[in-house]
Coordinates of N, CA, C and O in Angstrom, one line a residue:
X28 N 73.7 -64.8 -57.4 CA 72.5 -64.3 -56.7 C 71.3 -64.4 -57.6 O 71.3 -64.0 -58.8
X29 N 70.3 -64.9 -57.2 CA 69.1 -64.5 -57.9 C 68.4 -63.7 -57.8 O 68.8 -62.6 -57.4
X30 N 66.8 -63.8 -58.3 CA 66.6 -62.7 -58.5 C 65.7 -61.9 -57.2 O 64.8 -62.7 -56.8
X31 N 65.7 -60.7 -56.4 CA 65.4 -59.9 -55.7 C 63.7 -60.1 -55.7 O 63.0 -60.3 -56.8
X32 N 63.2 -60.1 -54.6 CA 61.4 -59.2 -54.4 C 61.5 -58.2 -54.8 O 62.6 -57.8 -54.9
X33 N 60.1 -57.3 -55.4 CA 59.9 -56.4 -55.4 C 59.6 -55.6 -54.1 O 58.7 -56.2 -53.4
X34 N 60.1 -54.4 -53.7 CA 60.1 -53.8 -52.2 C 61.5 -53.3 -51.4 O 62.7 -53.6 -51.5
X35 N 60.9 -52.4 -50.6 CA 62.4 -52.0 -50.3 C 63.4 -52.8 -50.0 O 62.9 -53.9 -49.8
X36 N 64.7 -53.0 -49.7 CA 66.1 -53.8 -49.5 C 66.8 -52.8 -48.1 O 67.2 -51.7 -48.0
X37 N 66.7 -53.9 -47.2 CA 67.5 -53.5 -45.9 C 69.4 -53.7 -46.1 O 69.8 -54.8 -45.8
X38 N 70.2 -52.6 -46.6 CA 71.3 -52.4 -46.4 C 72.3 -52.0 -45.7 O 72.7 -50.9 -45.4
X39 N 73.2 -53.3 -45.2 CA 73.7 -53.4 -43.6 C 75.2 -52.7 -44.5 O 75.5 -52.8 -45.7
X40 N 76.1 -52.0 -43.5 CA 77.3 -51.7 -43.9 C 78.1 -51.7 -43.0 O 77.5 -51.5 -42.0
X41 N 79.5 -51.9 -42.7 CA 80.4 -51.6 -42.3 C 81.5 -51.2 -42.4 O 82.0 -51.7 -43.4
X42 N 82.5 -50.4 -41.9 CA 83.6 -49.9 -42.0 C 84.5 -51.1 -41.9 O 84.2 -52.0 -41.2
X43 N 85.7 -51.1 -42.6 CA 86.6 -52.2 -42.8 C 87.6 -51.7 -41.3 O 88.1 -52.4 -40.4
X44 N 87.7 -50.5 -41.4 CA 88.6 -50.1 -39.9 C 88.1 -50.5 -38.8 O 88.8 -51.0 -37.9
X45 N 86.5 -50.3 -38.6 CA 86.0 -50.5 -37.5 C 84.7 -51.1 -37.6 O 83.7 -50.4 -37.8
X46 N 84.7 -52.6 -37.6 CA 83.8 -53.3 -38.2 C 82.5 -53.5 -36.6 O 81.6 -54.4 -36.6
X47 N 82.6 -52.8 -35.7 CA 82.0 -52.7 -34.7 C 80.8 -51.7 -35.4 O 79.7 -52.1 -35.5
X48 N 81.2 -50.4 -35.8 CA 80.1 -49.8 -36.6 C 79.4 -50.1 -37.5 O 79.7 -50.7 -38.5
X49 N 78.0 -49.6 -37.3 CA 77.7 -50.7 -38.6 C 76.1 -49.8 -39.1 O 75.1 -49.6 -38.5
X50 N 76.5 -49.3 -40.3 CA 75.0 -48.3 -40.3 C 73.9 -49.4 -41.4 O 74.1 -50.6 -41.6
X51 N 72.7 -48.6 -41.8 CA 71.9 -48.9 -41.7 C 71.4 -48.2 -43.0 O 71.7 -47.0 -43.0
X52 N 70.7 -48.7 -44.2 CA 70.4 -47.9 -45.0 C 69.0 -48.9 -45.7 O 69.1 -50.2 -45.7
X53 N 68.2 -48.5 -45.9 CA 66.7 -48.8 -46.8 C 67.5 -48.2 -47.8 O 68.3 -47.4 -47.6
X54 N 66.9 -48.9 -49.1 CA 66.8 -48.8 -50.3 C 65.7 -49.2 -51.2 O 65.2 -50.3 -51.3
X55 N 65.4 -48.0 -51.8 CA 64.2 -48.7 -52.6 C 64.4 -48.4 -54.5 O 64.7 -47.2 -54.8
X56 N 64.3 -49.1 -55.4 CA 64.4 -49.1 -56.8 C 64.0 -50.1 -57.4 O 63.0 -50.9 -57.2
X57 N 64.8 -50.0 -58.3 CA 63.8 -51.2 -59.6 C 63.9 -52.6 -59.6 O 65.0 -52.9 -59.9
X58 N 63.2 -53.7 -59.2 CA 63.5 -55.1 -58.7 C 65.5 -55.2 -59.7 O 66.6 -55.5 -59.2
X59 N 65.4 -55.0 -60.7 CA 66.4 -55.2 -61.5 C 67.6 -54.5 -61.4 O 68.4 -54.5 -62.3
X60 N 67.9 -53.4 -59.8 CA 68.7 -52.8 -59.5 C 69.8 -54.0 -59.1 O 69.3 -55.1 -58.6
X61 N 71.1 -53.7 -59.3 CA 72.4 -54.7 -58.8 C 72.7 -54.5 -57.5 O 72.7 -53.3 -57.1
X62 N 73.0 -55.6 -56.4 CA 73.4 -55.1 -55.3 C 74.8 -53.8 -55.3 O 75.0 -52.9 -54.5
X63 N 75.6 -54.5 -56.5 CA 76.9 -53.5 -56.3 C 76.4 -51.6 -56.7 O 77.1 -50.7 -56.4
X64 N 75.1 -51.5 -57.5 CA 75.0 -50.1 -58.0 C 73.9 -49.4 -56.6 O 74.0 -48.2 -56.1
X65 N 72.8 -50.5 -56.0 CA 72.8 -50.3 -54.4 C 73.8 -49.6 -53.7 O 73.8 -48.4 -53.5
X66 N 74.8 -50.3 -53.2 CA 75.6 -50.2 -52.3 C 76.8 -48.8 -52.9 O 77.4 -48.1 -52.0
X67 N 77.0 -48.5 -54.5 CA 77.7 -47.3 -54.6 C 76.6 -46.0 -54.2 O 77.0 -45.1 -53.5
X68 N 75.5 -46.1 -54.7 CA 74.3 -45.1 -54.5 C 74.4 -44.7 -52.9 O 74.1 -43.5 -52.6
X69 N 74.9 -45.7 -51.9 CA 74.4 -45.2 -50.3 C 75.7 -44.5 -50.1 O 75.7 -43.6 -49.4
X70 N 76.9 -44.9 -50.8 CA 78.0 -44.6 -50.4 C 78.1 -42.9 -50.9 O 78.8 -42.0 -50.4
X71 N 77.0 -42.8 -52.1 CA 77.2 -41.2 -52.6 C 76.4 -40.3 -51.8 O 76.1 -39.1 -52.2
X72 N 75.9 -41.0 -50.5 CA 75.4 -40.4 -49.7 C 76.1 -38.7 -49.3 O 75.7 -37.6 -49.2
X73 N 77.3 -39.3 -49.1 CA 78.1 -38.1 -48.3 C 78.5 -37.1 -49.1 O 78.8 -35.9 -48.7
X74 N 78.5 -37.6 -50.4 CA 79.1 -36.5 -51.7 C 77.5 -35.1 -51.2 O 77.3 -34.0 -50.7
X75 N 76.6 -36.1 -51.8 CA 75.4 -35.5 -51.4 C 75.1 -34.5 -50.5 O 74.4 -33.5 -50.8
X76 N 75.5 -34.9 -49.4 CA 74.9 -34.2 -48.0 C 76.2 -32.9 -48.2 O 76.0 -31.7 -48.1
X77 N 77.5 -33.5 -48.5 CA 78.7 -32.2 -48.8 C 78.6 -31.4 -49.9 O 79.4 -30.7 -50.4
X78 N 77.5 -31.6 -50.3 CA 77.3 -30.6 -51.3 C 76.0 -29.6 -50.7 O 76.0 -28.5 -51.3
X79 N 75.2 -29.8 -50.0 CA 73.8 -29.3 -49.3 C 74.8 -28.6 -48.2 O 74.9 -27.3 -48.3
X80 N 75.4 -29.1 -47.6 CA 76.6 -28.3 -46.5 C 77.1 -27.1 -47.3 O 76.9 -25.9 -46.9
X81 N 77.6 -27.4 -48.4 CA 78.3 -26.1 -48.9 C 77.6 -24.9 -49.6 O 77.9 -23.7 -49.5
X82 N 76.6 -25.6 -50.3 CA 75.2 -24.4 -51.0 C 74.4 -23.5 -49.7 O 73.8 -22.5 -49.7
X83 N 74.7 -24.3 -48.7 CA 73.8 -23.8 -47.2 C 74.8 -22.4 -46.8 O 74.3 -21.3 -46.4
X84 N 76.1 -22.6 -47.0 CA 77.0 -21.7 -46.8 C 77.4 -20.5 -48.1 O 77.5 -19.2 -47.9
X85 N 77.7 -21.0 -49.3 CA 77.9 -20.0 -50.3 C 76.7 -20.0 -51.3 O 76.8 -19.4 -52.4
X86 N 76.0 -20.4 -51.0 CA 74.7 -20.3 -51.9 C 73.3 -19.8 -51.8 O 72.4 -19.7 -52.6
X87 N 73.3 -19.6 -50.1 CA 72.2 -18.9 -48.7 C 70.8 -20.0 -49.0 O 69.6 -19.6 -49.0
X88 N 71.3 -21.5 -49.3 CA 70.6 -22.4 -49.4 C 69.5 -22.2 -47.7 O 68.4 -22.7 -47.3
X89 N 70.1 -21.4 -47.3 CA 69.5 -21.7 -45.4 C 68.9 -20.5 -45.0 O 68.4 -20.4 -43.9
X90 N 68.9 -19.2 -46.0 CA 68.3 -18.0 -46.1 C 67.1 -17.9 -46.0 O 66.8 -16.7 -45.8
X91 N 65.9 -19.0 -46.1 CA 64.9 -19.0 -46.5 C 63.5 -19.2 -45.7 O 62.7 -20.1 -45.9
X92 N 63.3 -18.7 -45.2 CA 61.3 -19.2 -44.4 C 60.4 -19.9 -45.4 O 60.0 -19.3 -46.4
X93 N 60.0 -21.2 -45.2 CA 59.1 -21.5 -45.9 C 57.7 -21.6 -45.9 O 57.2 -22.5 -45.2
X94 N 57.1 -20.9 -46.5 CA 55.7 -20.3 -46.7 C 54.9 -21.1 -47.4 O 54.0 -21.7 -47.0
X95 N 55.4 -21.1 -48.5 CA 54.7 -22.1 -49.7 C 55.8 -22.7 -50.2 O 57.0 -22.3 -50.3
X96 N 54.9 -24.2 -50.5 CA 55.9 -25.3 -51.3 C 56.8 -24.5 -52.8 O 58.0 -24.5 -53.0
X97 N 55.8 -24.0 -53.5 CA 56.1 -23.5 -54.8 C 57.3 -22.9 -55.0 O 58.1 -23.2 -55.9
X98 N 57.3 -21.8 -53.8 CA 58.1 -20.5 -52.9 C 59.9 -21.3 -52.7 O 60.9 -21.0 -53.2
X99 N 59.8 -22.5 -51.8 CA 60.4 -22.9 -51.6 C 60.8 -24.0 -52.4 O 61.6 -24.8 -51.8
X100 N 60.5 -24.3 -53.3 CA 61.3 -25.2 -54.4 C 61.9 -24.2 -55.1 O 63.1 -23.9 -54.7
X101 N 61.4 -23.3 -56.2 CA 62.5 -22.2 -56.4 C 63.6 -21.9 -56.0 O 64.7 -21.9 -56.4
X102 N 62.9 -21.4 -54.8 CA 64.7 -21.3 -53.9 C 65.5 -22.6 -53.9 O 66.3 -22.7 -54.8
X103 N 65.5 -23.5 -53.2 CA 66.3 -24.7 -53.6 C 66.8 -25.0 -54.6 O 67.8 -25.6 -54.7
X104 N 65.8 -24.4 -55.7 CA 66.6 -25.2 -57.0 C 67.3 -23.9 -58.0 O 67.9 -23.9 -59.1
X105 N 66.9 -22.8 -57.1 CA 68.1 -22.1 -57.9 C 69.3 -22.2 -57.1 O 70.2 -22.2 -57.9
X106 N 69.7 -22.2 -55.7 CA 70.5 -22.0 -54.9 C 71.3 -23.2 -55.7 O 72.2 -22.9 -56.6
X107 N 71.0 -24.5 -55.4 CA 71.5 -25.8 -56.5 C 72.6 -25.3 -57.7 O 73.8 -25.4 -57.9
X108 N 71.4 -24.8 -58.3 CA 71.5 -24.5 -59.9 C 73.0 -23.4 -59.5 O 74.0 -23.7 -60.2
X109 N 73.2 -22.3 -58.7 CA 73.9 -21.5 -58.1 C 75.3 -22.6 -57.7 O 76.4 -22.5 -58.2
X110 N 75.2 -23.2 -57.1 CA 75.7 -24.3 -56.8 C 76.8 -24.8 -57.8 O 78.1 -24.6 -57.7
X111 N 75.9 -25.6 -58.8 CA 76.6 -26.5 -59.7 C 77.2 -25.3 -60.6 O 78.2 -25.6 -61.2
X112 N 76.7 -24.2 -60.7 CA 77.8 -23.1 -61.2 C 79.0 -22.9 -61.3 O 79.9 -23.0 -62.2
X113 N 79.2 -22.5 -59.9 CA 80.7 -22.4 -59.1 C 81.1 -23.4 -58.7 O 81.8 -23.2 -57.7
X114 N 81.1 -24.9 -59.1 CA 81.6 -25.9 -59.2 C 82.6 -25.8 -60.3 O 83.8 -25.7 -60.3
X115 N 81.6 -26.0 -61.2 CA 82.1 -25.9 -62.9 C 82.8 -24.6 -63.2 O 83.6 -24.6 -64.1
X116 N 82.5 -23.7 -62.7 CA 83.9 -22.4 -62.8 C 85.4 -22.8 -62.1 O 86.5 -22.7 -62.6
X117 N 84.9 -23.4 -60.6 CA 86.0 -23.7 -60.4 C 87.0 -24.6 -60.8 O 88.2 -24.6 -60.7
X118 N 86.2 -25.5 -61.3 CA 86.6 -26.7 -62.3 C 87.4 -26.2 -63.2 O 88.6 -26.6 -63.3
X119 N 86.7 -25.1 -64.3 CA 87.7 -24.6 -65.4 C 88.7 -24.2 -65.0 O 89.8 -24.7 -65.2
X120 N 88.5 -23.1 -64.2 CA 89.3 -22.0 -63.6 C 90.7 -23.2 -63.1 O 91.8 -23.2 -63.6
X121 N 90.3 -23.8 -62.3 CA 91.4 -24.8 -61.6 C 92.5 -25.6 -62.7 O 93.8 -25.8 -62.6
X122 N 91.5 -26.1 -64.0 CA 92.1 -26.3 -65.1 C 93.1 -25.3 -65.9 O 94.1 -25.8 -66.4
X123 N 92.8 -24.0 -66.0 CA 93.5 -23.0 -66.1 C 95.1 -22.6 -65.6 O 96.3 -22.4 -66.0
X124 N 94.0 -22.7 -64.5 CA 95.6 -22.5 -63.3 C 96.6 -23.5 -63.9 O 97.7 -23.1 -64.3
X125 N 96.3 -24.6 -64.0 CA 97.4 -25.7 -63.7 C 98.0 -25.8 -65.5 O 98.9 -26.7 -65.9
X126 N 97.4 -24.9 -66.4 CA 97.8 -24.5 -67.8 C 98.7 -23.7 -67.6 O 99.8 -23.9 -68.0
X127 N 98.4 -22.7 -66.9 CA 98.9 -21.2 -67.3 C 100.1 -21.4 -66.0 O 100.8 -20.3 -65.9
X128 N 100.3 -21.9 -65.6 CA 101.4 -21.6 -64.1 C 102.7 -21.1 -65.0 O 103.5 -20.4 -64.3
X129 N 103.0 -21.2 -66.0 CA 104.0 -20.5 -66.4 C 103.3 -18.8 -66.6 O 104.0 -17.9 -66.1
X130 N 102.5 -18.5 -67.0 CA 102.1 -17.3 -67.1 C 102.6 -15.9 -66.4 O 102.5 -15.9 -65.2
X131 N 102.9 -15.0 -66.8 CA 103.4 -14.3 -66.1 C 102.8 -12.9 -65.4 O 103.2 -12.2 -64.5
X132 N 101.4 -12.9 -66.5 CA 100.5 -12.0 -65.8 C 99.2 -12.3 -64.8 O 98.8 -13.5 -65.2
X133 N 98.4 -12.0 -64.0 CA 97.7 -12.4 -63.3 C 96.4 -12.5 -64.6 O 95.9 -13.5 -65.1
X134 N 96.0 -11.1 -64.9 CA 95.4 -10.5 -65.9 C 95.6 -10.1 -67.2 O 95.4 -8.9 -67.3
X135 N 96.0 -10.8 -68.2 CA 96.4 -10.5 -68.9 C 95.7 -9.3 -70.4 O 94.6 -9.7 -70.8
X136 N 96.1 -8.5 -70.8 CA 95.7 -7.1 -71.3 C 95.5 -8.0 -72.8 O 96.2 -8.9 -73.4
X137 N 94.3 -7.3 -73.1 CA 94.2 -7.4 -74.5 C 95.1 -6.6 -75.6 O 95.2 -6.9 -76.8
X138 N 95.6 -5.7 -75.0 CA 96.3 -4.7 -75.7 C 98.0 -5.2 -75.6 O 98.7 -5.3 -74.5
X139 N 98.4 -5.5 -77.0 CA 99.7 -5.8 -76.8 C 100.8 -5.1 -76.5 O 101.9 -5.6 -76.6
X140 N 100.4 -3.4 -76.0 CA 101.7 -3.0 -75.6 C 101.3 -3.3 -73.8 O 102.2 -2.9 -73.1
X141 N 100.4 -3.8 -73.2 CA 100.5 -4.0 -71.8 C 100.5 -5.3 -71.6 O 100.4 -5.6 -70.5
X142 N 100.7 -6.4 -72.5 CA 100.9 -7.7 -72.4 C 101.9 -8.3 -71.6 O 102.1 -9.5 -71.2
X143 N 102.8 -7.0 -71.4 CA 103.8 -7.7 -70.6 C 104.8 -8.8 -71.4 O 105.6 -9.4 -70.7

């Protein structure tokens, strides 16, 4: 391939199951972007939007009236910030679990006569 215009890039896609569908994606970046880091970028579309789905629900991303821009970037970017929190807890926490499954206490006591 050579080398790309500068300007946006019209990105056709299709499903391999159902090559009848066929979406549609603009892209715009640096003349020196690769088609293959294009085409992973549209595909992290959905990670994206499943993460805005789930902060809308446990993070009250959707709580908000917006008044002022200022107002309302705060909120977004703490709700986010709220977000990538409870990812990474659950992340450890899940790491945990899958350590400790021999474990015998839920909670385990600092005190060694309740250690169980």
């Amino acid at each position: 391939m050579g080398h790309r215009q500068p300007g946006p890039v019209l990105e056709v896609r299709h499903r391999i199951s159902d090559p009848i569908e066929i979406a549609y994606y603009v892209c715009c970046g640096p003349v020196t972007s690769r088609l293959k880091d294009l085409v992973r970028t549209a595909g992290a579309r959905w990670q994206v939007e499943e993460c805005f789905q789930m902060a809308k629900g446990e993070c009250g991303l959707v709580h908000y009236q917006v008044r002022l821009y200022r107002a309302w970037y705060r909120h977004i970017t703490r709700a986010m910030v709220a977000r990538a929190y409870l990812t990474a807890i659950c992340a450890v926490e899940a790491a945990k679990g899958a350590a400790e499954t021999m474990s015998k206490a839920s909670y385990p006591s600092a005190s060694r006569r309740f250690a169980g």
